[in-house]
Structure formats: C-alpha cells, structure tokens
PDB file of C-alpha atoms and ligand atoms in Angstrom:
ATOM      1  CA  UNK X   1       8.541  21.844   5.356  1.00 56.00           C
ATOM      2  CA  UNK X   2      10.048  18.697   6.371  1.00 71.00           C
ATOM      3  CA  UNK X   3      12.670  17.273   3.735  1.00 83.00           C
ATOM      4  CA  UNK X   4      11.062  14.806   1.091  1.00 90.00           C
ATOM      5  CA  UNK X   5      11.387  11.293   1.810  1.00 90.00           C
ATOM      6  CA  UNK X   6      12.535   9.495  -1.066  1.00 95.00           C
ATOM      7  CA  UNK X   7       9.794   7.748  -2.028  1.00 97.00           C
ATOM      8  CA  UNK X   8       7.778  11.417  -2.083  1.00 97.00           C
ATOM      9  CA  UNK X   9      10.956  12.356  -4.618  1.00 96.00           C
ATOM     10  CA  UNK X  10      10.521   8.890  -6.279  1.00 97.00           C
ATOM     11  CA  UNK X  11       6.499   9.481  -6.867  1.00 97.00           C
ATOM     12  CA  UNK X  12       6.650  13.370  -7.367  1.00 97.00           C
ATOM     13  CA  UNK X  13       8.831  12.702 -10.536  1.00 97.00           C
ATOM     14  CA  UNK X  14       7.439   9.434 -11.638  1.00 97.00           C
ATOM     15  CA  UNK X  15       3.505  10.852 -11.703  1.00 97.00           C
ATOM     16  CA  UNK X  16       3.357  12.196 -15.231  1.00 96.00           C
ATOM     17  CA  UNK X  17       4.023   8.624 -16.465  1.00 96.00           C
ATOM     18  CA  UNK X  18       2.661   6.687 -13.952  1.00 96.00           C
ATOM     19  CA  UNK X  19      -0.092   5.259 -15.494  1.00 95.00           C
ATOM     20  CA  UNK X  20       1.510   3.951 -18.336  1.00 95.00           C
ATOM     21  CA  UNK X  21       2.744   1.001 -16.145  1.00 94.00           C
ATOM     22  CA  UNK X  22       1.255  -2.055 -17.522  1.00 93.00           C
ATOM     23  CA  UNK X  23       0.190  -2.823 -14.055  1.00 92.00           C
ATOM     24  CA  UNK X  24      -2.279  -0.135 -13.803  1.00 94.00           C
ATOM     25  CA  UNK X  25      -4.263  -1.049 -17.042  1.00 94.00           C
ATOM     26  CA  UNK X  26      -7.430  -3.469 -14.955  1.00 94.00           C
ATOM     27  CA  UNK X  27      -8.526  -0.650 -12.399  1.00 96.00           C
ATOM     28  CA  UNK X  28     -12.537  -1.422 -13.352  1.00 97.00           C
ATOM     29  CA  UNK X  29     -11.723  -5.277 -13.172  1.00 96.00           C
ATOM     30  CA  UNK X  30     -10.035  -4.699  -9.790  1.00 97.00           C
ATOM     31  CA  UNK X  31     -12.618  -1.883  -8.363  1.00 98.00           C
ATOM     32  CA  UNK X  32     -15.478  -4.579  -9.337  1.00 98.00           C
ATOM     33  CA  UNK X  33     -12.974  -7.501  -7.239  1.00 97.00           C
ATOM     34  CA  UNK X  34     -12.814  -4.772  -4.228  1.00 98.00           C
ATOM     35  CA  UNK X  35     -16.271  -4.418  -4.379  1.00 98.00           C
ATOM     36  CA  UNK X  36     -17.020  -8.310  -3.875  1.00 97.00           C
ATOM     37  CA  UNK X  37     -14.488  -8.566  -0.275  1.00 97.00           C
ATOM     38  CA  UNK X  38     -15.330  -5.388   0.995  1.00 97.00           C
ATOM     39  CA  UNK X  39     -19.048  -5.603   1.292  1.00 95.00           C
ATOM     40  CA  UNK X  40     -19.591  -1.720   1.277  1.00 98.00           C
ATOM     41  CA  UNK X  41     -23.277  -0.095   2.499  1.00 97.00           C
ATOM     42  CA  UNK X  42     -24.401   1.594  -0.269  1.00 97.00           C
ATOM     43  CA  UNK X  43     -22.285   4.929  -0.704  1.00 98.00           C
ATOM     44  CA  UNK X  44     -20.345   4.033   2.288  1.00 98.00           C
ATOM     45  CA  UNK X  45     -16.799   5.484   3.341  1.00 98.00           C
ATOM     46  CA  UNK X  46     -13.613   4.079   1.570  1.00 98.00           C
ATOM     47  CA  UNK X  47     -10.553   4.902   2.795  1.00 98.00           C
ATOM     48  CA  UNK X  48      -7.738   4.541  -0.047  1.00 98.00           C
ATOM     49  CA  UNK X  49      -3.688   4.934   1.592  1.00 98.00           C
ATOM     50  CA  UNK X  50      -1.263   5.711  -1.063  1.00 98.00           C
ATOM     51  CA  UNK X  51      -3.895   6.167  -3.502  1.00 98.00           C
ATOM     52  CA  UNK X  52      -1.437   7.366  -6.175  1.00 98.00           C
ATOM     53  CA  UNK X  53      -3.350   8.797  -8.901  1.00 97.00           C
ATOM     54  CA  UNK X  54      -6.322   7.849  -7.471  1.00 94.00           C
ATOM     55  CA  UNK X  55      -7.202   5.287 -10.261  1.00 96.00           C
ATOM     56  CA  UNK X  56      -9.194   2.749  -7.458  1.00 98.00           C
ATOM     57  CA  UNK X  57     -10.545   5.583  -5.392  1.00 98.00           C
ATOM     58  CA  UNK X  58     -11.764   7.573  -8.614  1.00 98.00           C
ATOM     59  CA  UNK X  59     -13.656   4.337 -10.163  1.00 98.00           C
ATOM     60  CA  UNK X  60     -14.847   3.870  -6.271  1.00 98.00           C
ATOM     61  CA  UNK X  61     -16.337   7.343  -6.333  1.00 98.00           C
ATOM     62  CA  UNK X  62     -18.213   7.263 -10.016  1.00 98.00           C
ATOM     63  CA  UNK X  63     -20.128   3.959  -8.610  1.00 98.00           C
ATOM     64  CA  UNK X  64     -21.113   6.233  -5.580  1.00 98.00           C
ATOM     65  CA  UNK X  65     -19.389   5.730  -2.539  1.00 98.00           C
ATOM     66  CA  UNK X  66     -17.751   8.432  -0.390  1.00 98.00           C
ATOM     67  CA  UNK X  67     -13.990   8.187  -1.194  1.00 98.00           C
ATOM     68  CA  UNK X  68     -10.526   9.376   0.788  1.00 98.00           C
ATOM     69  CA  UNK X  69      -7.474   9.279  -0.939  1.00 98.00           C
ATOM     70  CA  UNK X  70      -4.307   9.812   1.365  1.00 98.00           C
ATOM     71  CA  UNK X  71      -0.805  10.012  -0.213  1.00 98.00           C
ATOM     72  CA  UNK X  72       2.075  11.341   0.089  1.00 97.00           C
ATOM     73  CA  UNK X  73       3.228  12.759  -3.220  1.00 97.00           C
ATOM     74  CA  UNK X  74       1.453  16.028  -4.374  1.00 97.00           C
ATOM     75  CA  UNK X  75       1.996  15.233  -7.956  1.00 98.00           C
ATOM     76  CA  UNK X  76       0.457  12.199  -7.712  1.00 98.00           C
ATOM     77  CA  UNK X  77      -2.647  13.971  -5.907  1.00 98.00           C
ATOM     78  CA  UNK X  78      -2.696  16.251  -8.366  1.00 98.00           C
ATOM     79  CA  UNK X  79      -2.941  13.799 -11.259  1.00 97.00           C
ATOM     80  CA  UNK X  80      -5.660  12.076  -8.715  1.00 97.00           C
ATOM     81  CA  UNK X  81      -7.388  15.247  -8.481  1.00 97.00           C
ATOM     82  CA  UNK X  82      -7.209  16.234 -12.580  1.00 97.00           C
ATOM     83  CA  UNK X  83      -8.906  12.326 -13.125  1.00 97.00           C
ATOM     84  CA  UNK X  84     -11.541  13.122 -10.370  1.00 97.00           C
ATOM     85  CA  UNK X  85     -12.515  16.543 -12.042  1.00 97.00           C
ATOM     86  CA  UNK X  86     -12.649  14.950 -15.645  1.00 97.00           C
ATOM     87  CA  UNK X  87     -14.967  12.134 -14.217  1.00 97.00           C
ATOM     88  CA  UNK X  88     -16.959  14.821 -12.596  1.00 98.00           C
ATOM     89  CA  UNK X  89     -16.591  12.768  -8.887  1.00 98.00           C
ATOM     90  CA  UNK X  90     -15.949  13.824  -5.556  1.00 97.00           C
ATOM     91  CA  UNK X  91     -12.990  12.807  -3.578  1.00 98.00           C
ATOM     92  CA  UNK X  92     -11.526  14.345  -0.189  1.00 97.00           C
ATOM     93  CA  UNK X  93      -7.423  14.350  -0.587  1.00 96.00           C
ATOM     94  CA  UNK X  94      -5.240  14.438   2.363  1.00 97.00           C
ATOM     95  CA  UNK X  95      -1.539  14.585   1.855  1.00 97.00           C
ATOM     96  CA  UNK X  96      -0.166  13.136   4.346  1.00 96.00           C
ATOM     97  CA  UNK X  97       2.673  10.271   5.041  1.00 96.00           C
ATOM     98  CA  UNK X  98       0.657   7.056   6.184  1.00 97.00           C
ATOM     99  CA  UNK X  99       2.263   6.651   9.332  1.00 96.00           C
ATOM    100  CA  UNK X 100       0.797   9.877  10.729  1.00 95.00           C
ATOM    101  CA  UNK X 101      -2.820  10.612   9.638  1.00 91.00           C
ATOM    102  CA  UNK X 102      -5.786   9.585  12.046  1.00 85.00           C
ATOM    103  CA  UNK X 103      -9.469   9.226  11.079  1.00 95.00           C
ATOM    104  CA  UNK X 104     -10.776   7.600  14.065  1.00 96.00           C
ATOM    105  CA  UNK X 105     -14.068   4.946  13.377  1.00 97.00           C
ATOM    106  CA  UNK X 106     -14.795   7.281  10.148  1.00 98.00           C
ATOM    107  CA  UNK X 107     -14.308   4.304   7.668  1.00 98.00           C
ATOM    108  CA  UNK X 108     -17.153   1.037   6.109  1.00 98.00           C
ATOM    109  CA  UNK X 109     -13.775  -0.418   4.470  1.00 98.00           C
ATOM    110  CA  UNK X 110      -9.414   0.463   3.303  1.00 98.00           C
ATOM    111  CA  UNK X 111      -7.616  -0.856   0.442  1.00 98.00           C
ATOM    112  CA  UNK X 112      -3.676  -0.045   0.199  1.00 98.00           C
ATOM    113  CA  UNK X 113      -3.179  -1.452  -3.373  1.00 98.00           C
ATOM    114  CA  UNK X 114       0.065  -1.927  -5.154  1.00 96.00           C
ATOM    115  CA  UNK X 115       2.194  -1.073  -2.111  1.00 93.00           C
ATOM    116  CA  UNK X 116       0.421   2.070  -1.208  1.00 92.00           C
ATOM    117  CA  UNK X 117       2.765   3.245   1.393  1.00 95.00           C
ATOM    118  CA  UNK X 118       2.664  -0.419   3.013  1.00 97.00           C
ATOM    119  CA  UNK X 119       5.939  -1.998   2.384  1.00 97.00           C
ATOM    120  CA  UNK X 120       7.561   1.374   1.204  1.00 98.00           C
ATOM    121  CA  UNK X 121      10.360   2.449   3.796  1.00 97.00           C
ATOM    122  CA  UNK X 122      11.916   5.570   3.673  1.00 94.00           C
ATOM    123  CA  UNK X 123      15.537   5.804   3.840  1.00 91.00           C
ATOM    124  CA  UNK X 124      15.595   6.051   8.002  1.00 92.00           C
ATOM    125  CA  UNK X 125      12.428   4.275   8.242  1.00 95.00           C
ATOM    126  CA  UNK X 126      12.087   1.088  10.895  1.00 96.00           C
ATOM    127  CA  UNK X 127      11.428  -1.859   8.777  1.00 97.00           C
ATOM    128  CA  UNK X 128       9.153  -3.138  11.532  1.00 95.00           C
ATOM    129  CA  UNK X 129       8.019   0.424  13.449  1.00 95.00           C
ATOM    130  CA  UNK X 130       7.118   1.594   9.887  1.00 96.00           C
ATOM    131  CA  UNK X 131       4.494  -0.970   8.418  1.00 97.00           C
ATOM    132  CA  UNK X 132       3.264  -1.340  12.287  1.00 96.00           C
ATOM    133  CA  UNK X 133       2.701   2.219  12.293  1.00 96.00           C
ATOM    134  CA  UNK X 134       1.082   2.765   9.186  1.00 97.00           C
ATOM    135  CA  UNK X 135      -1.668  -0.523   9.971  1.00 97.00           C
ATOM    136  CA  UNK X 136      -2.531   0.979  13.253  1.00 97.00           C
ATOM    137  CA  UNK X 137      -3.557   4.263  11.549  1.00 97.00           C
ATOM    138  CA  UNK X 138      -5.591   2.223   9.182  1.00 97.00           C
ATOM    139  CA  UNK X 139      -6.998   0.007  11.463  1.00 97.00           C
ATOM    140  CA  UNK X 140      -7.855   3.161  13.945  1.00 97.00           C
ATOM    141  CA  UNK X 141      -9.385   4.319  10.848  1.00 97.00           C
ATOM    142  CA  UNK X 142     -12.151   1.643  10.578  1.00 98.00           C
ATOM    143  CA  UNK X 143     -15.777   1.121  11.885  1.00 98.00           C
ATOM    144  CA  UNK X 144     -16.247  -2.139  14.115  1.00 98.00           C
ATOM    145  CA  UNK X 145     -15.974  -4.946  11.591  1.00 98.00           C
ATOM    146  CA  UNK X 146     -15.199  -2.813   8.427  1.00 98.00           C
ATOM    147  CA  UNK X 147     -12.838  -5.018   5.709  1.00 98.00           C
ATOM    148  CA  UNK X 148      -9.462  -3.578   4.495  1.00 98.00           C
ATOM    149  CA  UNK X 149      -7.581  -5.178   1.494  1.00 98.00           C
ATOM    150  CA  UNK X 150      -3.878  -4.719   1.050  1.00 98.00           C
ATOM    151  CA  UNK X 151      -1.522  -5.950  -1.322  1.00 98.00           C
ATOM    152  CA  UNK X 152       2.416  -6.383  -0.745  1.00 98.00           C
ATOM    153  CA  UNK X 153       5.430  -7.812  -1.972  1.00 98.00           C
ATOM    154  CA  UNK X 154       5.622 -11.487  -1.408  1.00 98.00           C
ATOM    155  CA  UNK X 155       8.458 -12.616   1.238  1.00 98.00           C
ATOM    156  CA  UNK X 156       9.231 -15.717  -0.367  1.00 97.00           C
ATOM    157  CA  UNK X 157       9.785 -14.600  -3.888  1.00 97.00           C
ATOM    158  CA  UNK X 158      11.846 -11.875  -2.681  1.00 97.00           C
ATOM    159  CA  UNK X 159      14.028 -14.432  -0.699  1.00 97.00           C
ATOM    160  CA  UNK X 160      14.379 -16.519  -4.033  1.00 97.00           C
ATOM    161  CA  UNK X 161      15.235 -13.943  -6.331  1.00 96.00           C
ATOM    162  CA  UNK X 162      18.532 -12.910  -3.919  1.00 98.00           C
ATOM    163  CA  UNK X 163      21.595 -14.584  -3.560  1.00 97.00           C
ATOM    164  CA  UNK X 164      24.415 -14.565  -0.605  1.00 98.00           C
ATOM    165  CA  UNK X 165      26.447 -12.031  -2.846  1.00 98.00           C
ATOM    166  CA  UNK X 166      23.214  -9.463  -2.835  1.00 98.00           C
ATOM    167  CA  UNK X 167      23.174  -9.650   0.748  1.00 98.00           C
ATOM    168  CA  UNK X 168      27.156  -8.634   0.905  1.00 98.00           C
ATOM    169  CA  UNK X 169      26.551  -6.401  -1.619  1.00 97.00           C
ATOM    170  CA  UNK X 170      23.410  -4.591   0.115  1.00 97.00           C
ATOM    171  CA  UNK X 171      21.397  -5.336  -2.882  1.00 98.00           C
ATOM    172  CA  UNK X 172      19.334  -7.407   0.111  1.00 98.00           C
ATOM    173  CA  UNK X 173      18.880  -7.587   3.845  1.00 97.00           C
ATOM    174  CA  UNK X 174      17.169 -11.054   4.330  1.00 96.00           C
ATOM    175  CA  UNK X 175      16.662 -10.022   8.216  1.00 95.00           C
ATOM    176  CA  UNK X 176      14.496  -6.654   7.695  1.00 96.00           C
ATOM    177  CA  UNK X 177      12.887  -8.489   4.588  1.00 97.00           C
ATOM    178  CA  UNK X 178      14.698  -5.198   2.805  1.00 98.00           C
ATOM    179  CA  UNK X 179      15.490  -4.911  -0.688  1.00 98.00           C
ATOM    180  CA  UNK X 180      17.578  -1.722  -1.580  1.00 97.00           C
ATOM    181  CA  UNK X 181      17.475  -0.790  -5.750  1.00 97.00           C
ATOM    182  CA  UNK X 182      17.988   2.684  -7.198  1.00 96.00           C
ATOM    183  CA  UNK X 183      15.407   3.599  -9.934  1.00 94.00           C
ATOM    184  CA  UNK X 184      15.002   6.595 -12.471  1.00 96.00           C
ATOM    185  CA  UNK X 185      11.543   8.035 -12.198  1.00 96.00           C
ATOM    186  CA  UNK X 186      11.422   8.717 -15.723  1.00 94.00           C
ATOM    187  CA  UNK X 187      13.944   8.266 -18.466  1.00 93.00           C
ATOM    188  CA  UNK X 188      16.615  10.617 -18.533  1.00 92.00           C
ATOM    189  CA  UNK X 189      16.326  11.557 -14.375  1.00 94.00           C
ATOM    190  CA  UNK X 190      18.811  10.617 -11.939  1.00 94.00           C
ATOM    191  CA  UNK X 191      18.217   7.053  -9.991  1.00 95.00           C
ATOM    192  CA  UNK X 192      16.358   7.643  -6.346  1.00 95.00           C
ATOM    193  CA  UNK X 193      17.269   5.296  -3.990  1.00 96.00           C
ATOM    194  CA  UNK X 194      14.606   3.347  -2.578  1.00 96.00           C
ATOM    195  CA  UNK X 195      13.980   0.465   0.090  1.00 97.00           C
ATOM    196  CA  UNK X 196      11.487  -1.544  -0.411  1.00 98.00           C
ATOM    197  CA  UNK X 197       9.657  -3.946   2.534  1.00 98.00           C
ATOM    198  CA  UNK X 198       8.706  -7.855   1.574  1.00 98.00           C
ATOM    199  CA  UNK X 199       6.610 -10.199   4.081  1.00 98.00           C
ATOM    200  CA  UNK X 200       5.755 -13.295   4.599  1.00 97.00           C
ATOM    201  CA  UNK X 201       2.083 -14.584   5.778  1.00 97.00           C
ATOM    202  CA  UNK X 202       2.415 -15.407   9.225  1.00 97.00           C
ATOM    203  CA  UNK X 203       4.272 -12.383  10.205  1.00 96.00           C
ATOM    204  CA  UNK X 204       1.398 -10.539   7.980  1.00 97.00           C
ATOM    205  CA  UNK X 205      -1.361 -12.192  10.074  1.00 98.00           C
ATOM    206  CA  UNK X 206       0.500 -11.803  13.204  1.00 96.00           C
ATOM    207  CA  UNK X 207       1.583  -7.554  12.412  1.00 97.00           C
ATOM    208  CA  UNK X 208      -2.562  -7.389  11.669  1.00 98.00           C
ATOM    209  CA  UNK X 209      -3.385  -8.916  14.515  1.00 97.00           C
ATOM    210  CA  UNK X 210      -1.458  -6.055  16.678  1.00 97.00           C
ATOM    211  CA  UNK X 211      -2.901  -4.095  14.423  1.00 97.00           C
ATOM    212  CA  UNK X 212      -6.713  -5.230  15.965  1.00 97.00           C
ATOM    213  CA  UNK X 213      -7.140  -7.124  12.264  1.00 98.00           C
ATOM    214  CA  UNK X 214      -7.900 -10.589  11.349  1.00 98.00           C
ATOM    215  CA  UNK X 215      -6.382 -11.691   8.211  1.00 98.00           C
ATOM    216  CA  UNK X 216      -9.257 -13.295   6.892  1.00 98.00           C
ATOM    217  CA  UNK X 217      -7.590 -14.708   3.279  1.00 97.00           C
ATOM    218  CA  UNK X 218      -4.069 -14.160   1.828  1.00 97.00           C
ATOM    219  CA  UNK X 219      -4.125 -14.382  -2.303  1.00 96.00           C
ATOM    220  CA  UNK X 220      -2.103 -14.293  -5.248  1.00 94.00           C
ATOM    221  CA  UNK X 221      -1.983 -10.027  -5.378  1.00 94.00           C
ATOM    222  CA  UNK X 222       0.302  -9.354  -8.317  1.00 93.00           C
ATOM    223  CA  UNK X 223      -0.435  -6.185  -9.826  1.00 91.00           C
ATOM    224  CA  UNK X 224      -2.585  -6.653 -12.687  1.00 89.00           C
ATOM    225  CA  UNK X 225      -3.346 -10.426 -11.671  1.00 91.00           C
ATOM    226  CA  UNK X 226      -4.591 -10.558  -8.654  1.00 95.00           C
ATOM    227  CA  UNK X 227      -6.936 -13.654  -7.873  1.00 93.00           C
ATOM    228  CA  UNK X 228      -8.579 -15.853  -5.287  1.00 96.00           C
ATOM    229  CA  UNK X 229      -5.983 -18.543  -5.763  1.00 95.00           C
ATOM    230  CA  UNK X 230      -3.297 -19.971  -3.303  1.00 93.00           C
ATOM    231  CA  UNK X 231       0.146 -18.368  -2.827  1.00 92.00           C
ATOM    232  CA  UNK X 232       2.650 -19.832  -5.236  1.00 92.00           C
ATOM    233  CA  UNK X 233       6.040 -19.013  -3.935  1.00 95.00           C
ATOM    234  CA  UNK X 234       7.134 -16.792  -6.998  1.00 94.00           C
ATOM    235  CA  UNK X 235       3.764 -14.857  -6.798  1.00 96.00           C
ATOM    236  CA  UNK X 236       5.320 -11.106  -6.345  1.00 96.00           C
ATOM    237  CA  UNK X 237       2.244  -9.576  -3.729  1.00 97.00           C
ATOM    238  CA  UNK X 238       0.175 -11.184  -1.454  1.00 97.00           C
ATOM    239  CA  UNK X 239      -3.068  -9.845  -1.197  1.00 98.00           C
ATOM    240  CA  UNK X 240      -4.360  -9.664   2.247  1.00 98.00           C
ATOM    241  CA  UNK X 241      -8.294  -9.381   3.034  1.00 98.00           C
ATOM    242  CA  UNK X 242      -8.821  -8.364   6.737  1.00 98.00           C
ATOM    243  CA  UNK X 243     -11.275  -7.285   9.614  1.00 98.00           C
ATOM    244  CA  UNK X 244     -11.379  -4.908  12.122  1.00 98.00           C
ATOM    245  CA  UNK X 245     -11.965  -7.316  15.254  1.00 97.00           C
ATOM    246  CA  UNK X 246     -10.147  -4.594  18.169  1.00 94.00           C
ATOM    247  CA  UNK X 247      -8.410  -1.568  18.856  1.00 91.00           C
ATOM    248  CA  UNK X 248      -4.694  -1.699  18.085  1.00 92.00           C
ATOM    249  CA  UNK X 249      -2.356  -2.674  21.120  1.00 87.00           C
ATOM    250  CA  UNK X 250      -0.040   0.242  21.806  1.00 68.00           C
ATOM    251  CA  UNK X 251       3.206  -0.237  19.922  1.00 61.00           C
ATOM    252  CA  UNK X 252       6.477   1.801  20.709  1.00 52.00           C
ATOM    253  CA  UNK X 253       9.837   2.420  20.116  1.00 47.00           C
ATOM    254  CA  UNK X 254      11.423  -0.092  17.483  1.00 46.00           C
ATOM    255  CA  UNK X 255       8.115  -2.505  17.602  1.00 46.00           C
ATOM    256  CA  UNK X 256       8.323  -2.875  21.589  1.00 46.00           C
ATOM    257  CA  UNK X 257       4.803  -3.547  22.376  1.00 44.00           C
ATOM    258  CA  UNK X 258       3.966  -1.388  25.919  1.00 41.00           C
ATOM    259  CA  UNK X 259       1.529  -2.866  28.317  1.00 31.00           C
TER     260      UNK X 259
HETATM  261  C1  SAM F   1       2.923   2.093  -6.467  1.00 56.70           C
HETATM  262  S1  SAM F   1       1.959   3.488  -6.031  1.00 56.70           S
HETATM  263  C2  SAM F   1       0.368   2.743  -5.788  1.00 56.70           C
HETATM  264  C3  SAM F   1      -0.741   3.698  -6.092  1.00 56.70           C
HETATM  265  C4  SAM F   1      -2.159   3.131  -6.083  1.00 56.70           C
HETATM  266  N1  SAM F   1      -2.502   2.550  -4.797  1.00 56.70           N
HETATM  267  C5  SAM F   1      -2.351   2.131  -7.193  1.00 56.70           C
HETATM  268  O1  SAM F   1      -2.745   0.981  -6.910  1.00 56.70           O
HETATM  269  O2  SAM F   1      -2.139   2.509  -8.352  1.00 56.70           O
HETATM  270  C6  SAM F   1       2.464   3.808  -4.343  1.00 56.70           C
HETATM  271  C7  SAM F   1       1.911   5.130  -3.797  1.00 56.70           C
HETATM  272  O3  SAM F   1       2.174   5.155  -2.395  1.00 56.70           O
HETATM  273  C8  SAM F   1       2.551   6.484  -2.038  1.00 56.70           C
HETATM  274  N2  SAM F   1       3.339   6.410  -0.800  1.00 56.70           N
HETATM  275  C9  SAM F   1       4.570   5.879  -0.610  1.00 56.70           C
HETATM  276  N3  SAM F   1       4.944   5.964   0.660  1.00 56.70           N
HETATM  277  C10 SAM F   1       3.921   6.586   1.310  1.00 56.70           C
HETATM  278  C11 SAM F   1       3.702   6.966   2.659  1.00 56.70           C
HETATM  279  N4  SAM F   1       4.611   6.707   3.611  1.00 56.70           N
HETATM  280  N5  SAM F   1       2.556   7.594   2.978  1.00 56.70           N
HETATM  281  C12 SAM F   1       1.610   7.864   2.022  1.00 56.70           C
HETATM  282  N6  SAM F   1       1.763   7.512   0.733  1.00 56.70           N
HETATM  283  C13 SAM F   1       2.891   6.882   0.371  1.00 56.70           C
HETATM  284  C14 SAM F   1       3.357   6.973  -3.223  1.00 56.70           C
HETATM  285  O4  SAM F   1       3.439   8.391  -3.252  1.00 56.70           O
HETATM  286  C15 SAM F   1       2.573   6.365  -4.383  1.00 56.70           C
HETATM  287  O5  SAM F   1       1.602   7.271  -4.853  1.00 56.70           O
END
C-alpha cells in the first residue's frame, strides 16, 4: 500500500467528528439547490468526488438517483457507508485518490462540494498538475452535456487574508495560490500538515475549459451559504456550475499541454 497522503491521514482521523462542523448542517437545502443546476433524468447517474461521509450523495440516493461516491479516506467511506445502510439506500463506493479513477461517459451530472479533493494538494502534489488532473477525470467521467458543480476556496479572499510576512514565513505562497496550516483532526491529536489550493475565476474558467467544461456561472459557494449571488471578494468558495462541451486536451508533465 502506497503511504497515506496527508490529507487521507487528515480525513481518516477527523471522520468520527466530521459532521459536527457547522458547515455540514443544510445537506437537504443544498441536495434540493443541486437538484435545480444539475437537471438530472429521473434516477440518473451522479458522480460525487470526495464525497466525505457521503452526506450529498446519501440525500441524492433516498430521492432516487443512482449515486457514486469516490474518496479517498476509508473512514470517511465507512461513515458514508454506515449513513447509507441506516437510510436503507444504495450507493457504489470507490476509494480511490481523484486524480486517478476513470469512469468514461458513465455520468448525467458531478458535484465536488466543500473542496472534495479539488483544491486539496498533497504534500508533493503540483499545484497546477493536481487540480488539472483531477477535472479531467471528472470531466472524462461525464455524458455529452452532463452539468458538474464544484465549490472551492475563493482566490481573492485568500490573497486578502495574507500578508508579506506569511509569504516569508510559508504561511502563504501567493504564486501556487498555496496556503500551508497544520490542523489537529480532533482535539487532543497531533497537527497534520496540510496545503490547501485557492483560485481565482478566470483561471477556473480557463483550467475547465482544458478540462472540455464551460463554466457556465461562478457563485457565492461558502459552505453552508451558498447562493446564486455575485462573488464578493471575502466570499471563502466559489461555486462553479459547468458543462461538458469536449473531451479534455491532453495535459502533461507540470501542466504542459501536448499537441
Ligand atoms: C471537506 S471534505 C468534503 C466532503 C463532502 N464533499 C462534503 O461536502 O461534506 C473533503 C473530502 O475530500 C476527500 N479528499 C481529499 N483529497 C482527496 C483526493 N485527492 N481524492 C479523493 N478524495 C479526496 C477527503 O478525504 C474528504 O473526505
């Protein structure tokens, strides 16, 4: 078995609390919101990346469509997969890191929610290679036209929150869009140290478009507020709504784009 990354340590420990986060208290408010962009054929095939404890793709399932959750922390799955039971739903789990799987053409619609996966770099992971590689595999994943909705943390209140000191301190590397914290995954655990991946909206709609997806809207996506309303500059996520308009263009080696 390959090492854990340490997001996959971060997750693993974090899983037995991770629904307490205030942030994860609206999942029928957000499932019904989902429901609205994604324009699903009845019981069609959702494909949730870093689905943590499944909270979206187990609400998904109960109102009868045919849910995959992918992440990469089997404590999280298995939370995901003790909800699913108690509901009495079906979902198919694949643990997997999202910059590997492939489901080609399988999917009616994606959501990554709450930085599932998206944004969340591993300690040797590309900032560029990383997120470009993880939208292809979603975007491989989709039917012709099928809608995918994302949400990830906002560029501009990242660059707003740092000051020159952070970046000589490492806190913040304002040219990867990196922000470098150490967090414990419960009280009383040692910190993991984690690296976490802003953006900013026309490098979003430019990475989709690679990607073979047009960014059709970019909203305010804060956890637990998310709403059709323009970007304020201290919103925390964006949320992006997309399409699948093409295949991805072949990417390679540090985001080098090959003919
Ligand atoms: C903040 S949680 C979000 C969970 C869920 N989408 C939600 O809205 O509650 C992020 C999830 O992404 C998963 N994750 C992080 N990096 C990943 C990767 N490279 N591949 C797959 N899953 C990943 C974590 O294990 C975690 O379950």
């Amino acid at each position: 078995m390959p090492e854990k990354t340490t997001w996959e340590r971060f997750f693993d420990a974090h899983a037995p609390i991770y629904e307490d986060n205030v942030f994860t208290k609206n999942t029928v408010n957000e499932v019904d919101y989902l429901l609205d962009e994604l324009h699903l054929p009845p019981g069609g095939a959702v494909l949730d990346v870093g689905c943590g404890t499944c909270r979206h793709a187990v609400e998904l399932a109960k109102r009868g469509y045919a849910v995959t959750g992918l992440d990469l922390s089997s404590e999280m799955l298995s939370r995901a997969a003790d909800a699913a039971r108690a509901e009495k739903v079906h979902v198919e789990w694949v643990r997997s890191n999202a910059t590997q799987f492939t489901f080609p053409g399988r999917y009616d619609a994606a959501v990554c929610l709450c930085e599932g996966a998206f944004g969340l770099l591993g300690d040797s992971d590309d900032p560029i290679d990383q997120p470009m590689s993880i939208l292809c595999n979603i975007s491989r994943s989709l039917k012709p036209q099928a809608k995918a909705v994302f949400t990830v943390l906002n560029g501009a209140a990242m660059l707003r929150k740092y000051q020159n000191n952070d970046v000589v301190e490492g806190r913040f590397d304002p040219l990867a869009m990196v922000e470098s914290s150490e967090h414990p995954p419960q009280v009383g655990l040692p910190a993991v140290p984690v690296r976490e991946r802003a953006f900013v909206p026309t490098e979003l709609i430019l990475l989709f478009r690679i990607a073979g997806m047009s960014v059709l809207n970019l909203w305010g996506g804060t956890a637990g507020n998310w709403g059709r309303r323009s970007l304020d500059l201290d919103e925390i996520e964006i949320m992006i709504v997309a399409c699948k308009t093409a295949e991805p263009l072949a990417v390679g080696v540090a985001g080098q784009l090959r003919a």
